[in-house]
Short mmCIF file of C-alpha atoms in Angstrom, two decimals:
data_model
loop_
_atom_site.label_atom_id
_atom_site.label_comp_id
_atom_site.label_asym_id
_atom_site.label_seq_id
_atom_site.Cartn_x
_atom_site.Cartn_y
_atom_site.Cartn_z
CA MET F 17 0.15 0.00 0.08
CA ASP F 18 1.15 3.36 -0.76
CA LEU F 19 0.99 5.16 2.46
CA GLN F 20 1.44 8.63 1.02
CA SER F 21 -1.23 8.41 -1.59
CA ARG F 22 -3.64 6.84 1.18
CA PHE F 23 -2.80 9.47 3.60
CA LEU F 24 -3.41 12.58 0.93
CA ALA F 25 -6.94 10.51 -0.01
CA VAL F 26 -7.82 10.52 3.58
CA ARG F 27 -6.99 14.03 4.60
CA SER F 28 -8.99 15.37 1.44
CA PHE F 29 -11.93 13.25 2.28
CA LEU F 30 -11.99 14.33 6.22
CA THR F 31 -11.40 18.15 5.09
CA ARG F 32 -14.94 17.89 3.10
CA HIS F 33 -16.57 16.41 5.92
CA MET F 34 -14.77 18.04 8.98
CA ARG F 35 -18.11 19.87 10.02
CA LEU F 36 -19.62 16.39 10.81
CA VAL F 37 -16.60 15.01 12.21
CA GLN F 38 -15.76 17.66 14.78
CA SER F 39 -18.87 17.66 16.98
CA GLU F 40 -21.44 15.54 18.09
CA VAL F 41 -24.91 16.28 15.95
CA LEU F 42 -26.73 17.16 19.03
CA ASN F 43 -24.36 20.30 19.57
CA HIS F 44 -25.99 22.11 16.56
CA TYR F 45 -29.54 22.12 18.02
CA PRO F 46 -31.86 23.61 17.23
CA ALA F 47 -30.33 23.93 13.74
CA PRO F 48 -31.50 21.31 11.17
CA LEU F 49 -28.72 19.31 9.68
CA ALA F 50 -26.51 20.93 7.06
CA SER F 51 -26.64 19.99 3.53
CA PRO F 52 -26.08 17.16 2.27
CA TYR F 53 -26.58 15.34 5.49
CA ARG F 54 -30.09 16.53 5.94
CA GLU F 55 -30.94 14.78 2.19
CA TRP F 56 -28.75 11.88 3.16
CA ALA F 57 -30.72 11.32 6.60
CA GLY F 58 -33.81 11.54 4.34
CA GLN F 59 -32.62 8.40 2.31
CA LEU F 60 -32.07 6.43 5.31
CA GLU F 61 -35.28 7.24 6.95
CA PRO F 62 -37.62 4.41 5.28
CA LEU F 63 -34.83 1.71 5.98
CA ALA F 64 -35.22 -1.08 8.73
CA SER F 65 -32.68 -1.07 11.43
CA SER F 66 -30.95 -4.05 10.01
CA GLU F 67 -30.41 -1.89 6.77
CA LEU F 68 -29.08 0.98 8.60
CA ILE F 69 -26.53 -1.24 10.42
CA GLU F 70 -25.14 -2.66 7.02
CA ILE F 71 -24.65 0.95 5.78
CA GLU F 72 -22.97 2.03 9.11
CA CYS F 73 -20.49 -0.98 9.11
CA PHE F 74 -19.67 -0.61 5.61
CA GLN F 75 -21.54 -3.76 4.47
CA LYS F 76 -24.04 -2.50 1.94
CA SER F 77 -24.65 0.72 0.08
CA ALA F 78 -27.26 -0.66 -2.77
CA ASN F 79 -30.29 1.27 -1.41
CA LEU F 80 -28.44 4.57 -1.24
CA LYS F 81 -28.26 7.18 -4.21
CA GLY F 82 -26.23 9.73 -5.80
CA GLU F 83 -23.48 11.84 -3.68
CA PHE F 84 -24.60 9.46 -0.38
CA LYS F 85 -23.87 6.41 -2.41
CA GLU F 86 -20.47 7.69 -3.62
CA PHE F 87 -19.63 8.98 -0.08
CA VAL F 88 -20.11 5.23 1.41
CA GLN F 89 -18.15 3.64 -1.52
CA GLU F 90 -15.40 6.17 -1.24
CA LEU F 91 -15.02 5.77 2.63
CA SER F 92 -15.10 2.02 2.26
CA LYS F 93 -12.07 2.29 0.12
CA LEU F 94 -10.17 4.31 2.18
CA ILE F 95 -10.39 2.43 5.32
CA ALA F 96 -9.70 -0.88 3.30
CA LEU F 97 -6.41 -2.47 4.56
CA PRO F 98 -4.50 -5.56 3.82
CA ALA F 99 -5.48 -8.14 6.58
CA PHE F 100 -3.20 -10.77 8.09
CA GLU F 101 -4.70 -14.18 7.60
CA SER F 102 -3.64 -16.00 10.66
CA PRO F 103 -2.81 -19.68 10.39
CA PRO F 104 -4.03 -21.67 13.25
CA VAL F 105 -1.80 -21.27 16.45
CA LYS F 106 -2.76 -22.87 19.65
CA LEU F 107 -1.95 -21.63 23.09
CA ALA F 108 -1.43 -23.76 26.25
CA PRO F 109 -4.42 -24.15 28.72
CA SER F 110 -2.17 -22.88 31.35
CA ILE F 111 -1.67 -19.82 29.42
CA GLU F 112 -5.25 -19.31 28.49
CA ARG F 113 -6.32 -19.66 31.83
CA GLY F 114 -7.44 -15.94 32.97
CA MET F 115 -7.39 -14.57 29.62
CA THR F 116 -10.48 -13.05 28.13
CA HIS F 117 -11.71 -14.27 24.71
CA LYS F 118 -10.49 -10.97 23.35
CA LYS F 119 -7.04 -11.23 24.67
CA ARG F 120 -6.72 -14.80 23.64
CA HIS F 121 -7.68 -13.79 19.99
CA GLU F 122 -5.05 -11.11 19.94
CA ALA F 123 -2.45 -13.18 21.35
CA MET F 124 -2.83 -15.92 18.80
CA ALA F 125 -2.64 -13.70 15.86
CA ILE F 126 0.28 -11.74 17.16
CA LYS F 127 2.06 -14.84 17.99
CA SER F 128 1.22 -16.31 14.36
CA TYR F 129 2.38 -13.28 12.68
CA LEU F 130 5.81 -13.37 14.66
CA GLN F 131 6.57 -17.06 14.71
CA ASN F 132 8.63 -16.92 11.46
CA LYS F 133 10.49 -13.57 12.56
CA ASN F 134 12.99 -15.26 15.31
CA TYR F 135 12.39 -12.77 18.00
CA ARG F 136 14.00 -13.86 21.35
CA SER F 137 13.91 -10.68 23.48
CA PHE F 138 10.82 -8.43 24.02
CA VAL F 139 9.88 -5.18 25.73
CA ASP F 140 5.90 -5.60 26.53
CA ILE F 141 4.79 -1.92 27.13
CA GLY F 142 1.39 -1.47 29.25
CA SER F 143 1.87 -5.45 29.66
CA GLY F 144 -0.63 -5.71 32.32
CA LYS F 145 -0.40 -9.08 33.66
CA GLY F 146 1.99 -10.07 31.03
CA HIS F 147 -0.70 -12.41 29.06
CA LEU F 148 0.85 -11.48 25.68
CA SER F 149 4.54 -12.24 26.72
CA MET F 150 3.37 -15.52 28.20
CA ALA F 151 1.80 -16.58 24.96
CA LEU F 152 4.83 -15.76 22.98
CA LEU F 153 7.29 -17.60 25.06
CA PHE F 154 5.57 -20.72 26.47
CA ASP F 155 7.06 -22.79 23.75
CA GLN F 156 10.06 -21.02 22.75
CA GLU F 157 13.38 -19.73 24.51
CA GLY F 158 13.70 -16.11 25.21
CA ARG F 159 13.10 -13.46 27.48
CA SER F 160 10.44 -10.67 28.11
CA LEU F 161 10.41 -7.55 30.39
CA CYS F 162 7.09 -6.33 31.04
CA VAL F 163 6.36 -2.45 31.98
CA ASP F 164 3.29 -1.40 33.50
CA MET F 165 2.37 1.01 35.95
CA ASP F 166 -0.26 -1.26 37.77
CA GLU F 167 1.52 -3.14 40.46
CA LYS F 168 -1.77 -4.98 41.29
CA LEU F 169 -1.93 -6.57 37.62
CA GLN F 170 1.81 -7.34 37.64
CA ALA F 171 1.54 -9.00 41.27
CA ALA F 172 -1.18 -11.20 39.75
CA GLY F 173 0.65 -11.93 36.53
CA LEU F 174 3.58 -13.09 38.61
CA LYS F 175 1.27 -15.19 40.36
CA LYS F 176 -0.34 -17.00 37.41
CA ILE F 177 3.19 -17.93 36.18
CA GLN F 178 4.17 -19.19 39.59
CA ARG F 179 1.07 -21.25 39.77
CA ARG F 180 0.39 -22.23 36.25
CA CYS F 181 3.45 -21.89 34.13
CA PRO F 182 6.51 -21.86 36.36
CA GLU F 183 8.58 -22.72 33.55
CA LEU F 184 8.38 -19.11 32.41
CA GLU F 185 9.55 -17.82 35.84
CA ASN F 186 12.89 -16.85 34.65
CA SER F 187 11.96 -15.70 31.22
CA ILE F 188 9.58 -13.13 32.14
CA SER F 189 10.51 -10.00 34.65
CA TYR F 190 8.10 -7.12 35.51
CA GLN F 191 9.08 -3.43 36.01
CA ASN F 192 6.67 -1.33 37.49
CA ALA F 193 6.84 2.17 35.80
CA THR F 194 5.07 4.58 33.71
CA PHE F 195 6.46 4.18 30.37
CA CYS F 196 7.89 6.99 28.16
CA SER F 197 10.55 7.49 25.48
CA LYS F 198 13.02 8.24 28.16
CA LEU F 199 12.71 5.54 30.44
CA PRO F 200 16.02 3.84 31.39
CA LEU F 201 15.69 0.48 29.66
CA THR F 202 18.72 -1.51 28.09
CA PRO F 203 17.02 -4.48 26.22
CA PRO F 204 19.07 -6.26 23.77
CA LYS F 205 19.52 -4.73 20.47
CA ASP F 206 17.61 -7.52 18.67
CA SER F 207 14.50 -6.99 20.84
CA LEU F 208 10.98 -6.30 19.57
CA LEU F 209 9.14 -3.50 21.40
CA LEU F 210 5.43 -4.59 21.81
CA ALA F 211 3.11 -2.10 22.25
CA LEU F 212 -0.33 -3.38 22.27
CA HIS F 213 -3.37 -0.95 22.42
CA CYS F 214 -1.03 1.89 23.83
CA CYS F 215 -3.65 4.45 24.96
CA GLY F 216 -3.49 7.73 23.47
CA ASP F 217 0.02 9.15 22.99
CA LEU F 218 1.65 6.22 24.84
CA SER F 219 1.81 4.96 21.24
CA VAL F 220 3.85 7.93 20.16
CA GLU F 221 6.22 7.42 23.10
CA ALA F 222 6.70 3.79 22.22
CA MET F 223 7.80 5.08 18.51
CA LYS F 224 10.04 7.53 19.95
CA PHE F 225 11.70 4.78 22.04
CA HIS F 226 11.90 2.57 18.90
CA LEU F 227 13.72 5.19 17.00
CA GLN F 228 16.17 6.06 19.70
CA ASN F 229 17.03 2.60 20.79
CA LYS F 230 16.74 1.04 17.34
CA LEU F 231 14.49 -1.71 18.32
CA ASP F 232 11.96 -3.24 16.01
CA LEU F 233 8.26 -2.11 16.94
CA PHE F 234 4.79 -3.90 16.59
CA ASN F 235 2.06 -1.25 17.79
CA PHE F 236 -1.56 -0.94 18.06
CA GLY F 237 -3.11 2.41 19.15
CA CYS F 238 -6.11 2.99 21.09
CA CYS F 239 -7.80 5.69 23.03
CA TYR F 240 -7.25 8.50 20.43
CA HIS F 241 -9.32 10.74 22.73
CA LYS F 242 -6.51 11.06 24.94
CA SER F 243 -4.13 11.97 22.38
CA GLN F 244 -2.54 15.34 21.95
CA HIS F 245 0.44 14.63 19.62
CA TYR F 246 -0.51 14.07 16.01
CA ASN F 247 0.51 15.33 12.64
CA LEU F 248 3.83 13.88 13.19
CA SER F 249 4.98 13.26 9.40
CA LYS F 250 6.26 15.86 7.04
CA LEU F 251 3.43 15.21 4.75
CA SER F 252 0.75 16.01 7.48
CA GLN F 253 2.51 19.16 8.51
CA GLU F 254 2.17 20.71 5.10
CA ASP F 255 -1.79 21.03 5.43
CA PRO F 256 -2.36 19.70 9.12
CA LEU F 257 -5.81 18.93 10.18
CA GLY F 258 -6.74 19.53 13.87
CA PHE F 259 -9.11 17.31 15.85
CA SER F 260 -11.64 18.00 18.52
CA PHE F 261 -12.23 15.76 21.50
CA HIS F 262 -15.49 14.69 19.76
CA ALA F 263 -13.61 13.67 16.53
CA LEU F 264 -10.91 11.76 18.37
CA ASN F 265 -13.60 9.88 20.48
CA LEU F 266 -15.20 9.14 17.32
CA ALA F 267 -12.11 7.15 16.25
CA THR F 268 -11.74 5.56 19.58
CA ARG F 269 -15.36 4.02 19.34
CA SER F 270 -15.16 3.17 15.53
CA ASN F 271 -15.19 -0.05 13.62
CA ARG F 272 -17.36 -1.89 16.05
CA VAL F 273 -19.76 -4.73 14.54
CA LEU F 274 -23.27 -3.78 15.82
CA ALA F 275 -25.77 -6.40 16.44
CA LEU F 276 -29.33 -5.53 16.25
CA GLU F 277 -29.65 -5.41 19.90
CA ASP F 278 -26.68 -3.12 20.38
CA PHE F 279 -28.18 -0.66 17.72
CA LYS F 280 -31.38 -0.53 19.18
CA ARG F 281 -29.86 -0.01 22.62
CA ARG F 282 -27.72 2.95 21.15
CA GLU F 283 -30.89 4.48 19.66
CA LYS F 284 -32.68 4.46 22.97
CA VAL F 285 -29.69 5.92 24.87
CA LYS F 286 -29.24 8.74 22.22
CA ALA F 287 -33.08 9.30 22.19
CA TYR F 288 -33.01 10.01 25.83
CA ARG F 289 -30.06 12.17 26.03
CA TYR F 290 -31.28 14.29 22.79
CA ILE F 291 -34.66 14.63 23.98
CA LEU F 292 -33.40 15.90 27.46
CA HIS F 293 -31.17 18.34 26.01
CA MET F 294 -34.05 19.43 23.61
CA ILE F 295 -36.10 20.02 26.59
CA LEU F 296 -33.63 21.76 28.52
CA HIS F 297 -32.86 24.24 25.58
CA ASP F 298 -36.57 24.88 24.40
CA GLU F 299 -38.40 24.74 28.03
CA LEU F 300 -35.70 25.95 30.31
CA ASN F 301 -33.67 28.15 27.87
CA LYS F 302 -30.30 26.39 28.74
CA ASP F 303 -27.39 26.00 26.75
CA PHE F 304 -26.01 22.69 25.75
CA GLU F 305 -24.23 20.99 28.61
CA THR F 306 -22.71 17.73 29.15
CA LEU F 307 -24.44 15.31 31.33
CA GLY F 308 -21.66 12.82 31.70
CA ASN F 309 -22.04 8.97 31.41
CA ALA F 310 -25.27 7.67 33.08
CA HIS F 311 -25.28 4.11 34.08
CA TYR F 312 -26.46 1.81 31.55
CA THR F 313 -29.47 0.79 33.74
CA ASP F 314 -30.73 4.57 33.56
CA TYR F 315 -32.00 3.99 30.08
CA ASP F 316 -34.27 1.58 31.32
CA LEU F 317 -36.15 3.80 33.59
CA PRO F 318 -38.98 5.83 32.45
CA PHE F 319 -37.92 9.30 30.78
CA GLU F 320 -39.35 11.24 33.43
CA VAL F 321 -37.31 9.51 36.10
CA TYR F 322 -34.15 9.57 34.08
CA ALA F 323 -34.34 13.35 33.34
CA ARG F 324 -35.06 14.28 37.00
CA LYS F 325 -32.16 12.14 38.01
CA HIS F 326 -29.54 13.82 35.53
CA ALA F 327 -31.24 17.31 35.22
CA PRO F 328 -33.09 17.90 38.65
CA LYS F 329 -34.03 21.47 37.21
CA THR F 330 -36.51 19.61 34.70
CA ALA F 331 -38.69 18.12 37.91
CA GLN F 332 -41.11 21.21 37.70
CA LEU F 333 -42.00 20.22 33.96
CA ASP F 334 -44.61 17.90 32.64
CA LEU F 335 -41.91 15.40 31.30
CA LYS F 336 -44.10 12.63 30.25
CA THR F 337 -45.84 14.94 27.88
CA LEU F 338 -42.83 16.49 26.66
CA CYS F 339 -41.01 13.19 26.01
CA HIS F 340 -44.13 12.15 23.63
CA LYS F 341 -43.82 15.56 21.99
CA TYR F 342 -39.94 15.39 21.12
CA LYS F 343 -40.11 11.77 20.68
CA ASN F 344 -41.97 12.13 17.56
CA SER F 345 -40.15 15.42 16.31
CA PRO F 346 -38.48 15.42 13.06
CA SER F 347 -35.35 16.83 14.40
CA LEU F 348 -34.95 13.80 16.71
CA LYS F 349 -35.30 11.48 14.01
CA GLU F 350 -32.93 13.33 11.69
CA TYR F 351 -30.31 13.30 14.34
CA LEU F 352 -30.65 9.70 15.27
CA LEU F 353 -30.24 8.80 11.31
CA ALA F 354 -27.23 11.30 11.23
CA GLU F 355 -25.50 9.04 13.50
CA VAL F 356 -25.35 6.41 10.98
CA ILE F 357 -23.65 8.66 8.67
CA ARG F 358 -21.19 10.13 11.36
CA ALA F 359 -20.27 6.92 12.91
CA PRO F 360 -18.16 5.48 10.08
CA LEU F 361 -16.09 8.44 9.90
CA GLY F 362 -14.45 7.72 12.87
CA ARG F 363 -12.59 4.74 11.30
CA VAL F 364 -11.34 7.47 8.63
CA VAL F 365 -10.22 9.91 11.44
CA GLU F 366 -8.18 6.49 12.75
CA MET F 367 -6.71 5.88 9.55
CA TYR F 368 -5.54 9.57 9.48
CA LEU F 369 -3.86 9.19 12.72
CA LEU F 370 -2.24 5.77 11.93
CA LEU F 371 -1.27 6.60 8.47
CA ASP F 372 0.42 9.86 9.93
CA ARG F 373 2.37 7.68 12.49
CA ALA F 374 3.22 5.38 9.96
CA LEU F 375 4.56 7.98 7.59
CA TRP F 376 6.50 9.31 10.45
CA LEU F 377 8.42 6.22 10.86
CA GLN F 378 9.07 5.84 7.17
CA GLU F 379 10.38 9.20 6.86
CA GLN F 380 13.07 8.03 9.56
CA GLY F 381 14.15 5.37 7.39
CA LYS F 382 11.95 2.62 8.71
CA THR F 383 10.19 -0.14 6.77
CA VAL F 384 6.53 -0.20 7.74
CA GLU F 385 3.75 -2.46 7.51
CA LEU F 386 0.21 -1.38 8.02
CA LYS F 387 -2.52 -4.13 8.39
CA SER F 388 -5.39 -5.22 10.05
CA PHE F 389 -4.71 -8.24 12.41
CA PHE F 390 -7.65 -9.07 14.54
CA GLU F 391 -11.41 -9.74 13.93
CA ALA F 392 -13.40 -6.40 14.14
CA SER F 393 -16.09 -8.25 16.05
CA VAL F 394 -13.64 -9.14 18.75
CA SER F 395 -11.03 -6.44 18.70
CA PRO F 396 -12.22 -3.26 16.85
CA ARG F 397 -8.72 -1.43 17.43
CA ASN F 398 -7.03 -4.07 15.07
CA ILE F 399 -4.80 -2.06 12.72
CA GLY F 400 -1.06 -2.89 13.66
CA ILE F 401 2.12 -0.88 12.61
CA TYR F 402 5.19 -3.18 12.32
CA SER F 403 8.28 -0.99 11.85
CA VAL F 404 11.78 -2.36 11.65
#
């Protein structure tokens, strides 16, 4: 894949749709959706939930027309990546014990990808209990230094090794530290720096360490809403894009495979939040305000109970009547449908961030691979950067 050409295409696409990317749809209330998104929402209105899911998850655009269909098709091409087809690899039962399905899936894919690369030394950043290092070393000689800031997780990992796989006790060591590029570590020069799902700028710190210490790197980013450092490459700096918290949060939540139950749950959550904000604006003349994250069970409450809990100032209102009024308003329908248009843009923002990182490494003389390694249904943050 030509990283430069893809980056330029992604940047051009995002530039055209930044007004939808940069803020939650609700932030624009009471204004209607801007064109062309309002017209596109109109195309979505007669579709069933199952069809909306197919569009949002890049599976289908047959029912769309004109510019909207072109938008979905272009977006699908921009996020397409070569996928690593993982040959079967097994983990020992003692290693799998205590691992989530997601962690097992990731560890098996990474182990499969690395099995012919002959690494014998690893530095495992943000390792937690050290499950990934255990998976890589249980059937081969080598060593791994697991670096994490959580002492309790490290103690649990050491306890697992001692109880379940004592043969690894001399192969895996733990260092309690907050990782940064200046952390004084002296791993062997042939080591691989493992940085699986490093939150926010921790991935950038891992890349700096990779460049400064001449180690190979295998990195998966996540939690982009915590990122402050991007536009790293020379190409990005020629015409840099700036992203709001809302845009970076959209990237953090992207690429999820939605079941019908999940989709309907999201609609109910957003409907409650949107209606409450509309009531605050229209009935109490209050500006948009962030309510924070309600517990998921709050959305099973009657709306009037939910509203009084999260916005006590609404207690004076006839919330049952107002809920019925706004639930059937054209604005609510438009805004909910706009989420189907906006959600896929998060993956494009993620592509921008990761292509920028890959180009930056390439500019430093590194050979870089950018691929998807995990099934999105198991691990949505599935794009890996392998740099040597």
